[in-house]
Amino acid sequence: MSGPTDDSPAAAGPVRRSRDVPMLVRRARAGDPRAVARLITLVESGDEVLPQVAAALAPYAGQAQVVGLTGSPGVGKSTTTNELVRALRTRGHRVGVLAIDPSSPFTGGAILGDRVRMQDHATDPGVYIRSMSSRGHLGGLSAATPQAVRVLEGAGCDVVLVETVGVGQAEVEVASLADTTLVLLAPGMGDAIQAVKAGILEIADVFVVNKADRDGADATVRDIQGMIALGERGPGEWRPQVVRAIAARGEGIDDIAAAIDKHRDWLERHGELRRRREARAAAEIEAIALGVLRDRIGSLRDGTQLPTLAAKVAEGAVDPYAAAGELLSQLGTG
Ligand SMILES: Nc1nc2c(ncn2[C@@H]2O[C@H](COP(=O)(O)OP(=O)(O)OP(=O)(O)O)[C@@H](O)[C@H]2O)c(=O)[nH]1
Ligand SMILES: [Mg+2]
């Protein structure tokens, strides 16, 4: 990213606290990392100017290839991301990285670990790295992530890597919002079986068996190949690729990049890229709408309607379905 339009120290303060959306977007477009950081903070915290941010960034939607990386804690996602960034930079791409931490908002080992493992690129103006949490965001992880992707697209990133820990359904959903999803496994962790349990198998476009320097890598590759073979696939359907890597030594990274390219080609040839992006937009709209509804129901709880209805249900005067119907009708529209 090119330098900020106004690099004077005096400009840093206003940007850091600003809610001047047109100014922030203008600066982010010019590659000012502070403006990008501020916009993502606004997204992450579900700030009231969020609709304005979304409106200003809408024209830049779809300009980046979004690659999700998921897998168990410690499997090597950040190390792989760091190496992929290096490979993408060599090819001249501008790269954004979002490390999503669903649990701990601003502290925690995972985020510190990400910083350490990705610090190779800390001073590269063509790389933007951000850890984010979605606690408090209206609509949660599935709304915050695409919006943060859009900030990075607005800032000129043509590839965005999204790292999520594959532990829960929300993280699986976020990973499935990417154009291409990499699922990382490591030998001897029972990971292949875990992957099936967590529903991760369905979302994987590319499996990376990382830590291939360890015993059992062959067995893990075999297990996962076996599971892929069991899956039913129509003609022309994508067959997940399996790639070995030793991310800690930068080995296998070119193979991962090649698998991503191959999947990207397939997406484009089959109209699947568009379909996935529409699915992502649908999930985003739904999450925002549900967030609004949840908020309104929450505010009803502080009012008199809900307690009144609850008293009626408790004494048997009204059934809970009728009460819920009444509550919904009071929410109104728009
Ligand atoms: N032996 C070996 N160790 C590796 C390899 N890749 C990464 N590691 C190590 O595994 C540890 C975890 O790596 P990370 O990249 O932080 O893993 P992660 O999946 O991002 O971890 P979380 O974000 O905490 O879920 C680090 O100590 C890495 O150095 C590898 O290919 N072989
Ligand atoms: Mg990590």
Tab-separated table of C-alpha atoms and ligand atoms in Angstrom:
chain	number	residue	atom	x	y	z
A	1	MET	CA	0.000	0.000	0.000
A	2	SER	CA	1.283	3.440	-0.754
A	3	GLY	CA	1.926	5.910	2.034
A	4	PRO	CA	-0.747	7.945	3.771
A	5	THR	CA	-1.900	11.124	2.105
A	6	ASP	CA	-1.006	13.118	5.196
A	7	ASP	CA	1.830	11.574	7.116
A	8	SER	CA	2.225	14.262	9.747
A	9	PRO	CA	2.078	13.028	13.351
A	10	ALA	CA	-0.779	15.424	13.948
A	11	ALA	CA	-2.948	13.493	11.497
A	12	ALA	CA	-2.560	10.201	13.390
A	13	GLY	CA	-4.663	11.269	16.365
A	14	PRO	CA	-7.772	12.307	14.440
A	15	VAL	CA	-7.647	9.137	12.316
A	16	ARG	CA	-7.346	6.911	15.361
A	17	ARG	CA	-10.557	8.208	16.898
A	18	SER	CA	-12.357	9.468	13.826
A	19	ARG	CA	-15.897	8.681	12.743
A	20	ASP	CA	-15.495	10.787	9.609
A	21	VAL	CA	-16.322	7.971	7.228
A	22	PRO	CA	-15.648	9.764	3.909
A	23	MET	CA	-12.217	10.884	5.182
A	24	LEU	CA	-11.362	7.425	6.517
A	25	VAL	CA	-12.410	5.719	3.291
A	26	ARG	CA	-10.480	8.233	1.184
A	27	ARG	CA	-7.343	7.607	3.219
A	28	ALA	CA	-7.828	3.840	3.250
A	29	ARG	CA	-8.145	3.981	-0.555
A	30	ALA	CA	-4.796	5.772	-0.599
A	31	GLY	CA	-3.321	2.981	1.493
A	32	ASP	CA	-3.078	4.707	4.876
A	33	PRO	CA	-2.759	1.782	7.322
A	34	ARG	CA	-4.125	3.856	10.208
A	35	ALA	CA	-7.331	4.567	8.311
A	36	VAL	CA	-7.663	0.854	7.447
A	37	ALA	CA	-7.130	-0.028	11.113
A	38	ARG	CA	-9.713	2.511	12.220
A	39	LEU	CA	-12.311	1.267	9.722
A	40	ILE	CA	-11.823	-2.328	10.861
A	41	THR	CA	-12.175	-1.219	14.472
A	42	LEU	CA	-15.470	0.452	13.576
A	43	VAL	CA	-16.591	-2.769	11.858
A	44	GLU	CA	-15.429	-4.955	14.722
A	45	SER	CA	-17.131	-2.930	17.418
A	46	GLY	CA	-20.367	-2.642	15.491
A	47	ASP	CA	-20.147	1.147	15.621
A	48	GLU	CA	-23.228	3.188	14.772
A	49	VAL	CA	-21.525	4.545	11.614
A	50	LEU	CA	-21.261	0.997	10.276
A	51	PRO	CA	-24.057	1.415	7.698
A	52	GLN	CA	-22.179	4.455	6.355
A	53	VAL	CA	-18.934	2.498	6.187
A	54	ALA	CA	-20.682	-0.336	4.360
A	55	ALA	CA	-22.256	2.102	1.880
A	56	ALA	CA	-18.936	3.813	1.158
A	57	LEU	CA	-17.165	0.494	0.590
A	58	ALA	CA	-19.880	-1.225	-1.464
A	59	PRO	CA	-18.343	-0.285	-4.851
A	60	TYR	CA	-15.134	-2.183	-4.049
A	61	ALA	CA	-16.852	-5.464	-3.221
A	62	GLY	CA	-15.546	-8.571	-4.928
A	63	GLN	CA	-12.118	-7.220	-5.849
A	64	ALA	CA	-10.145	-9.630	-3.685
A	65	GLN	CA	-9.799	-13.360	-3.709
A	66	VAL	CA	-10.765	-14.516	-0.222
A	67	VAL	CA	-8.912	-17.553	1.083
A	68	GLY	CA	-9.924	-19.089	4.427
A	69	LEU	CA	-7.527	-21.106	6.556
A	70	THR	CA	-8.972	-23.179	9.345
A	71	GLY	CA	-7.928	-26.072	11.561
A	72	SER	CA	-7.325	-27.077	15.159
A	73	PRO	CA	-5.359	-24.812	17.511
A	74	GLY	CA	-1.629	-25.028	16.894
A	75	VAL	CA	-1.846	-26.894	13.599
A	76	GLY	CA	0.213	-24.193	11.873
A	77	LYS	CA	-2.338	-21.782	10.393
A	78	SER	CA	-0.405	-18.615	11.218
A	79	THR	CA	2.905	-20.094	10.081
A	80	THR	CA	1.305	-21.157	6.792
A	81	THR	CA	-0.366	-17.758	6.399
A	82	ASN	CA	2.962	-16.032	6.924
A	83	GLU	CA	4.594	-18.177	4.228
A	84	LEU	CA	1.667	-17.717	1.836
A	85	VAL	CA	1.941	-13.948	2.260
A	86	ARG	CA	5.589	-14.212	1.261
A	87	ALA	CA	4.704	-16.243	-1.850
A	88	LEU	CA	1.896	-13.857	-2.820
A	89	ARG	CA	4.129	-10.809	-2.353
A	90	THR	CA	6.704	-12.363	-4.668
A	91	ARG	CA	3.979	-12.507	-7.303
A	92	GLY	CA	3.219	-8.835	-6.735
A	93	HIS	CA	-0.076	-9.169	-4.887
A	94	ARG	CA	-1.270	-6.843	-2.178
A	95	VAL	CA	-2.323	-9.004	0.712
A	96	GLY	CA	-4.648	-8.575	3.670
A	97	VAL	CA	-4.692	-10.975	6.595
A	98	LEU	CA	-7.538	-11.279	9.083
A	99	ALA	CA	-6.882	-13.511	12.079
A	100	ILE	CA	-10.266	-14.070	13.656
A	101	ASP	CA	-10.310	-14.756	17.353
A	102	PRO	CA	-13.848	-15.605	18.369
A	103	SER	CA	-13.180	-15.950	22.088
A	104	SER	CA	-10.836	-13.393	23.549
A	105	PRO	CA	-11.564	-9.824	22.497
A	106	PHE	CA	-8.293	-7.938	22.776
A	107	THR	CA	-5.746	-10.161	24.468
A	108	GLY	CA	-4.778	-13.801	24.424
A	109	GLY	CA	-2.082	-16.166	23.273
A	110	ALA	CA	-3.463	-16.727	19.817
A	111	ILE	CA	-3.278	-13.070	18.859
A	112	LEU	CA	0.183	-12.646	20.345
A	113	GLY	CA	1.243	-15.789	18.504
A	114	ASP	CA	-0.112	-14.400	15.233
A	115	ARG	CA	1.841	-11.197	15.712
A	116	VAL	CA	5.038	-13.079	16.350
A	117	ARG	CA	4.599	-15.521	13.485
A	118	MET	CA	3.581	-12.924	10.955
A	119	GLN	CA	6.009	-10.191	11.941
A	120	ASP	CA	8.140	-10.939	8.866
A	121	HIS	CA	5.725	-8.681	7.017
A	122	ALA	CA	5.198	-6.035	9.686
A	123	THR	CA	7.050	-3.327	7.765
A	124	ASP	CA	5.865	-4.280	4.272
A	125	PRO	CA	3.446	-1.589	3.036
A	126	GLY	CA	1.873	-4.145	0.660
A	127	VAL	CA	0.646	-6.291	3.539
A	128	TYR	CA	-2.077	-5.507	6.013
A	129	ILE	CA	-2.380	-7.815	9.038
A	130	ARG	CA	-5.141	-7.573	11.567
A	131	SER	CA	-6.356	-9.730	14.424
A	132	MET	CA	-10.006	-9.200	15.118
A	133	SER	CA	-12.697	-10.365	17.417
A	134	SER	CA	-16.364	-9.976	16.741
A	135	ARG	CA	-17.638	-9.794	20.270
A	136	GLY	CA	-20.321	-7.183	20.430
A	137	HIS	CA	-20.749	-6.953	16.709
A	138	LEU	CA	-24.327	-6.797	15.567
A	139	GLY	CA	-24.684	-10.063	13.699
A	140	GLY	CA	-21.478	-11.603	15.031
A	141	LEU	CA	-18.615	-13.184	13.198
A	142	SER	CA	-20.477	-13.885	9.985
A	143	ALA	CA	-21.380	-10.225	9.488
A	144	ALA	CA	-18.149	-8.682	10.756
A	145	THR	CA	-15.802	-10.781	8.640
A	146	PRO	CA	-17.145	-9.907	5.166
A	147	GLN	CA	-17.275	-6.259	6.186
A	148	ALA	CA	-13.655	-6.334	7.282
A	149	VAL	CA	-12.805	-8.061	3.987
A	150	ARG	CA	-14.442	-5.152	2.213
A	151	VAL	CA	-12.298	-2.647	4.099
A	152	LEU	CA	-9.226	-4.521	2.881
A	153	GLU	CA	-10.602	-4.633	-0.669
A	154	GLY	CA	-11.146	-0.900	-0.474
A	155	ALA	CA	-7.512	-0.538	0.587
A	156	GLY	CA	-6.417	-2.311	-2.584
A	157	CYS	CA	-5.740	-5.841	-1.311
A	158	ASP	CA	-6.282	-8.351	-4.094
A	159	VAL	CA	-5.917	-11.373	-1.844
A	160	VAL	CA	-7.339	-11.613	1.667
A	161	LEU	CA	-6.351	-14.524	3.906
A	162	VAL	CA	-8.742	-15.254	6.770
A	163	GLU	CA	-7.454	-17.410	9.622
A	164	THR	CA	-10.044	-18.975	11.935
A	165	VAL	CA	-9.608	-21.650	14.576
A	166	GLY	CA	-11.773	-24.553	13.495
A	167	VAL	CA	-13.411	-25.367	16.779
A	168	GLY	CA	-17.028	-24.335	16.580
A	169	GLN	CA	-19.869	-23.976	14.135
A	170	ALA	CA	-19.427	-20.200	13.852
A	171	GLU	CA	-15.819	-20.626	12.780
A	172	VAL	CA	-16.772	-23.297	10.260
A	173	GLU	CA	-19.355	-20.891	8.870
A	174	VAL	CA	-16.822	-18.106	8.546
A	175	ALA	CA	-14.382	-20.412	6.800
A	176	SER	CA	-17.125	-21.471	4.422
A	177	LEU	CA	-17.630	-17.826	3.455
A	178	ALA	CA	-14.280	-17.773	1.646
A	179	ASP	CA	-13.850	-18.302	-2.100
A	180	THR	CA	-11.406	-21.075	-1.295
A	181	THR	CA	-11.123	-22.810	2.049
A	182	LEU	CA	-7.978	-24.545	3.253
A	183	VAL	CA	-8.320	-27.016	6.105
A	184	LEU	CA	-5.061	-27.709	7.908
A	185	LEU	CA	-4.401	-31.018	9.588
A	186	ALA	CA	-1.351	-32.380	11.375
A	187	PRO	CA	-0.196	-35.966	11.776
A	188	GLY	CA	-1.088	-37.854	14.891
A	189	MET	CA	-3.693	-35.485	16.246
A	190	GLY	CA	-6.662	-37.605	15.231
A	191	ASP	CA	-7.364	-34.552	13.124
A	192	ALA	CA	-8.844	-36.389	10.183
A	193	ILE	CA	-11.549	-37.836	12.397
A	194	GLN	CA	-12.044	-34.519	14.157
A	195	ALA	CA	-12.523	-32.876	10.783
A	196	VAL	CA	-15.378	-35.187	9.938
A	197	LYS	CA	-17.015	-34.608	13.306
A	198	ALA	CA	-16.840	-30.844	13.043
A	199	GLY	CA	-18.321	-30.803	9.537
A	200	ILE	CA	-15.074	-29.399	8.241
A	201	LEU	CA	-14.782	-32.039	5.544
A	202	GLU	CA	-17.711	-30.504	3.676
A	203	ILE	CA	-16.163	-27.057	3.503
A	204	ALA	CA	-12.582	-28.008	2.562
A	205	ASP	CA	-11.465	-27.181	-0.969
A	206	VAL	CA	-7.854	-27.959	-0.143
A	207	PHE	CA	-6.497	-30.091	2.687
A	208	VAL	CA	-3.053	-29.195	3.927
A	209	VAL	CA	-1.322	-31.912	5.921
A	210	ASN	CA	1.106	-29.670	7.763
A	211	LYS	CA	3.968	-30.731	10.036
A	212	ALA	CA	4.832	-33.379	7.463
A	213	ASP	CA	8.225	-33.572	9.196
A	214	ARG	CA	6.480	-35.556	11.914
A	215	ASP	CA	5.702	-39.252	12.023
A	216	GLY	CA	2.337	-40.281	10.689
A	217	ALA	CA	2.044	-37.767	7.846
A	218	ASP	CA	1.584	-40.589	5.305
A	219	ALA	CA	-1.197	-42.113	7.393
A	220	THR	CA	-2.973	-38.757	7.698
A	221	VAL	CA	-2.753	-38.191	3.936
A	222	ARG	CA	-4.142	-41.711	3.370
A	223	ASP	CA	-6.990	-41.165	5.864
A	224	ILE	CA	-8.053	-37.951	4.248
A	225	GLN	CA	-7.739	-39.338	0.704
A	226	GLY	CA	-9.923	-42.228	1.831
A	227	MET	CA	-12.584	-39.880	3.136
A	228	ILE	CA	-12.521	-37.794	-0.040
A	229	ALA	CA	-12.943	-40.972	-2.098
A	230	LEU	CA	-16.069	-41.856	-0.093
A	231	GLY	CA	-17.744	-38.554	-0.889
A	232	GLU	CA	-20.218	-38.529	-3.755
A	233	ARG	CA	-19.363	-36.124	-6.517
A	234	GLY	CA	-21.056	-35.381	-9.806
A	235	PRO	CA	-19.070	-34.988	-13.030
A	236	GLY	CA	-17.140	-31.714	-13.107
A	237	GLU	CA	-17.506	-31.252	-9.371
A	238	TRP	CA	-14.461	-30.118	-7.415
A	239	ARG	CA	-12.467	-32.864	-5.794
A	240	PRO	CA	-10.623	-31.539	-2.717
A	241	GLN	CA	-6.859	-31.486	-3.161
A	242	VAL	CA	-4.479	-32.823	-0.531
A	243	VAL	CA	-1.154	-31.059	-0.119
A	244	ARG	CA	1.712	-31.796	2.271
A	245	ALA	CA	3.614	-28.984	3.919
A	246	ILE	CA	6.231	-28.174	6.481
A	247	ALA	CA	5.210	-24.582	6.989
A	248	ALA	CA	7.852	-23.975	9.627
A	249	ARG	CA	10.483	-24.554	6.920
A	250	GLY	CA	8.527	-22.942	4.097
A	251	GLU	CA	8.166	-26.302	2.347
A	252	GLY	CA	5.075	-27.121	0.301
A	253	ILE	CA	3.962	-23.503	0.140
A	254	ASP	CA	4.206	-23.370	-3.666
A	255	ASP	CA	2.036	-26.499	-3.827
A	256	ILE	CA	-0.557	-24.831	-1.607
A	257	ALA	CA	-0.494	-21.715	-3.809
A	258	ALA	CA	-0.884	-23.913	-6.907
A	259	ALA	CA	-3.869	-25.725	-5.362
A	260	ILE	CA	-5.484	-22.362	-4.553
A	261	ASP	CA	-4.954	-21.223	-8.177
A	262	LYS	CA	-6.410	-24.450	-9.518
A	263	HIS	CA	-9.476	-24.096	-7.327
A	264	ARG	CA	-9.865	-20.477	-8.362
A	265	ASP	CA	-9.837	-21.510	-12.043
A	266	TRP	CA	-12.446	-24.146	-11.335
A	267	LEU	CA	-14.637	-21.614	-9.491
A	268	GLU	CA	-14.547	-19.260	-12.444
A	269	ARG	CA	-15.148	-21.902	-15.084
A	270	HIS	CA	-18.216	-23.238	-13.256
A	271	GLY	CA	-19.823	-19.932	-12.273
A	272	GLU	CA	-19.189	-21.035	-8.725
A	273	LEU	CA	-17.308	-17.890	-7.718
A	274	ARG	CA	-20.396	-15.813	-8.239
A	275	ARG	CA	-22.571	-18.373	-6.466
A	276	ARG	CA	-20.293	-18.435	-3.425
A	277	ARG	CA	-20.142	-14.668	-3.238
A	278	GLU	CA	-23.907	-14.420	-3.396
A	279	ALA	CA	-24.155	-17.022	-0.639
A	280	ARG	CA	-21.719	-14.954	1.401
A	281	ALA	CA	-23.777	-11.801	0.833
A	282	ALA	CA	-26.970	-13.662	1.787
A	283	ALA	CA	-25.387	-14.823	5.056
A	284	GLU	CA	-24.244	-11.277	5.723
A	285	ILE	CA	-27.674	-9.743	5.113
A	286	GLU	CA	-29.294	-12.410	7.266
A	287	ALA	CA	-26.813	-11.865	10.093
A	288	ILE	CA	-27.368	-8.105	10.044
A	289	ALA	CA	-31.154	-8.491	9.999
A	290	LEU	CA	-31.060	-11.043	12.835
A	291	GLY	CA	-28.799	-8.718	14.805
A	292	VAL	CA	-31.321	-5.910	14.440
A	293	LEU	CA	-34.166	-8.205	15.503
A	294	ARG	CA	-32.183	-9.477	18.484
A	295	ASP	CA	-31.510	-5.901	19.509
A	296	ARG	CA	-35.166	-4.972	19.272
A	297	ILE	CA	-36.233	-8.027	21.259
A	298	GLY	CA	-33.581	-7.128	23.818
A	299	SER	CA	-34.971	-3.630	24.158
A	300	LEU	CA	-38.479	-5.066	24.554
A	301	ARG	CA	-37.164	-7.006	27.535
A	302	ASP	CA	-36.379	-3.722	29.268
A	303	GLY	CA	-39.805	-2.366	28.459
A	304	THR	CA	-43.186	-3.515	29.701
A	305	GLN	CA	-44.412	-5.718	26.816
A	306	LEU	CA	-42.293	-8.776	27.517
A	307	PRO	CA	-42.829	-8.826	31.305
A	308	THR	CA	-46.585	-8.370	30.759
A	309	LEU	CA	-46.700	-11.254	28.253
A	310	ALA	CA	-44.493	-13.387	30.493
A	311	ALA	CA	-46.868	-12.912	33.425
A	312	LYS	CA	-49.807	-14.007	31.248
A	313	VAL	CA	-47.943	-17.109	30.023
A	314	ALA	CA	-46.834	-17.997	33.558
A	315	GLU	CA	-50.389	-17.884	34.874
A	316	GLY	CA	-51.706	-19.875	31.908
A	317	ALA	CA	-53.767	-17.067	30.392
A	318	VAL	CA	-51.848	-17.098	27.093
A	319	ASP	CA	-49.760	-19.822	25.429
A	320	PRO	CA	-46.102	-19.076	24.650
A	321	TYR	CA	-46.558	-19.309	20.850
A	322	ALA	CA	-49.332	-16.742	20.884
A	323	ALA	CA	-47.200	-14.570	23.169
A	324	ALA	CA	-44.196	-14.850	20.835
A	325	GLY	CA	-46.455	-13.960	17.909
A	326	GLU	CA	-47.643	-10.889	19.736
A	327	LEU	CA	-44.065	-9.915	20.581
A	328	LEU	CA	-43.018	-10.231	16.939
A	329	SER	CA	-45.949	-8.143	15.776
A	330	GLN	CA	-44.815	-5.403	18.156
A	331	LEU	CA	-41.338	-5.354	16.604
A	332	GLY	CA	-42.693	-3.677	13.529
A	333	THR	CA	-40.765	-3.419	10.285
A	334	GLY	CA	-38.030	-1.222	8.883
B	1	LIG	N1	7.330	-29.451	13.410
B	1	LIG	C1	6.632	-28.488	12.814
B	1	LIG	N2	6.150	-27.456	13.549
B	1	LIG	C2	5.441	-26.503	12.919
B	1	LIG	C3	5.177	-26.546	11.532
B	1	LIG	N3	4.430	-25.478	11.205
B	1	LIG	C4	4.223	-24.780	12.346
B	1	LIG	N4	4.824	-25.396	13.374
B	1	LIG	C5	4.870	-24.946	14.787
B	1	LIG	O1	3.600	-25.180	15.387
B	1	LIG	C6	3.341	-24.177	16.376
B	1	LIG	C7	1.966	-23.541	16.116
B	1	LIG	O2	2.027	-22.833	14.880
B	1	LIG	P1	0.981	-21.694	14.504
B	1	LIG	O3	1.284	-21.289	13.123
B	1	LIG	O4	0.948	-20.647	15.541
B	1	LIG	O5	-0.375	-22.503	14.585
B	1	LIG	P2	-1.871	-21.919	14.511
B	1	LIG	O6	-2.687	-22.974	13.875
B	1	LIG	O7	-1.888	-20.573	13.907
B	1	LIG	O8	-2.226	-21.796	16.050
B	1	LIG	P3	-3.480	-21.006	16.722
B	1	LIG	O9	-3.657	-19.707	15.995
B	1	LIG	O10	-3.059	-20.843	18.146
B	1	LIG	O11	-4.666	-21.907	16.568
B	1	LIG	C8	4.474	-23.201	16.300
B	1	LIG	O12	5.402	-23.504	17.315
B	1	LIG	C9	5.083	-23.454	14.924
B	1	LIG	O13	6.443	-23.131	14.858
B	1	LIG	C10	5.716	-27.642	10.780
B	1	LIG	O14	5.537	-27.763	9.563
B	1	LIG	N5	6.420	-28.569	11.473
B	2	MG	MG	-2.693	-18.722	14.620
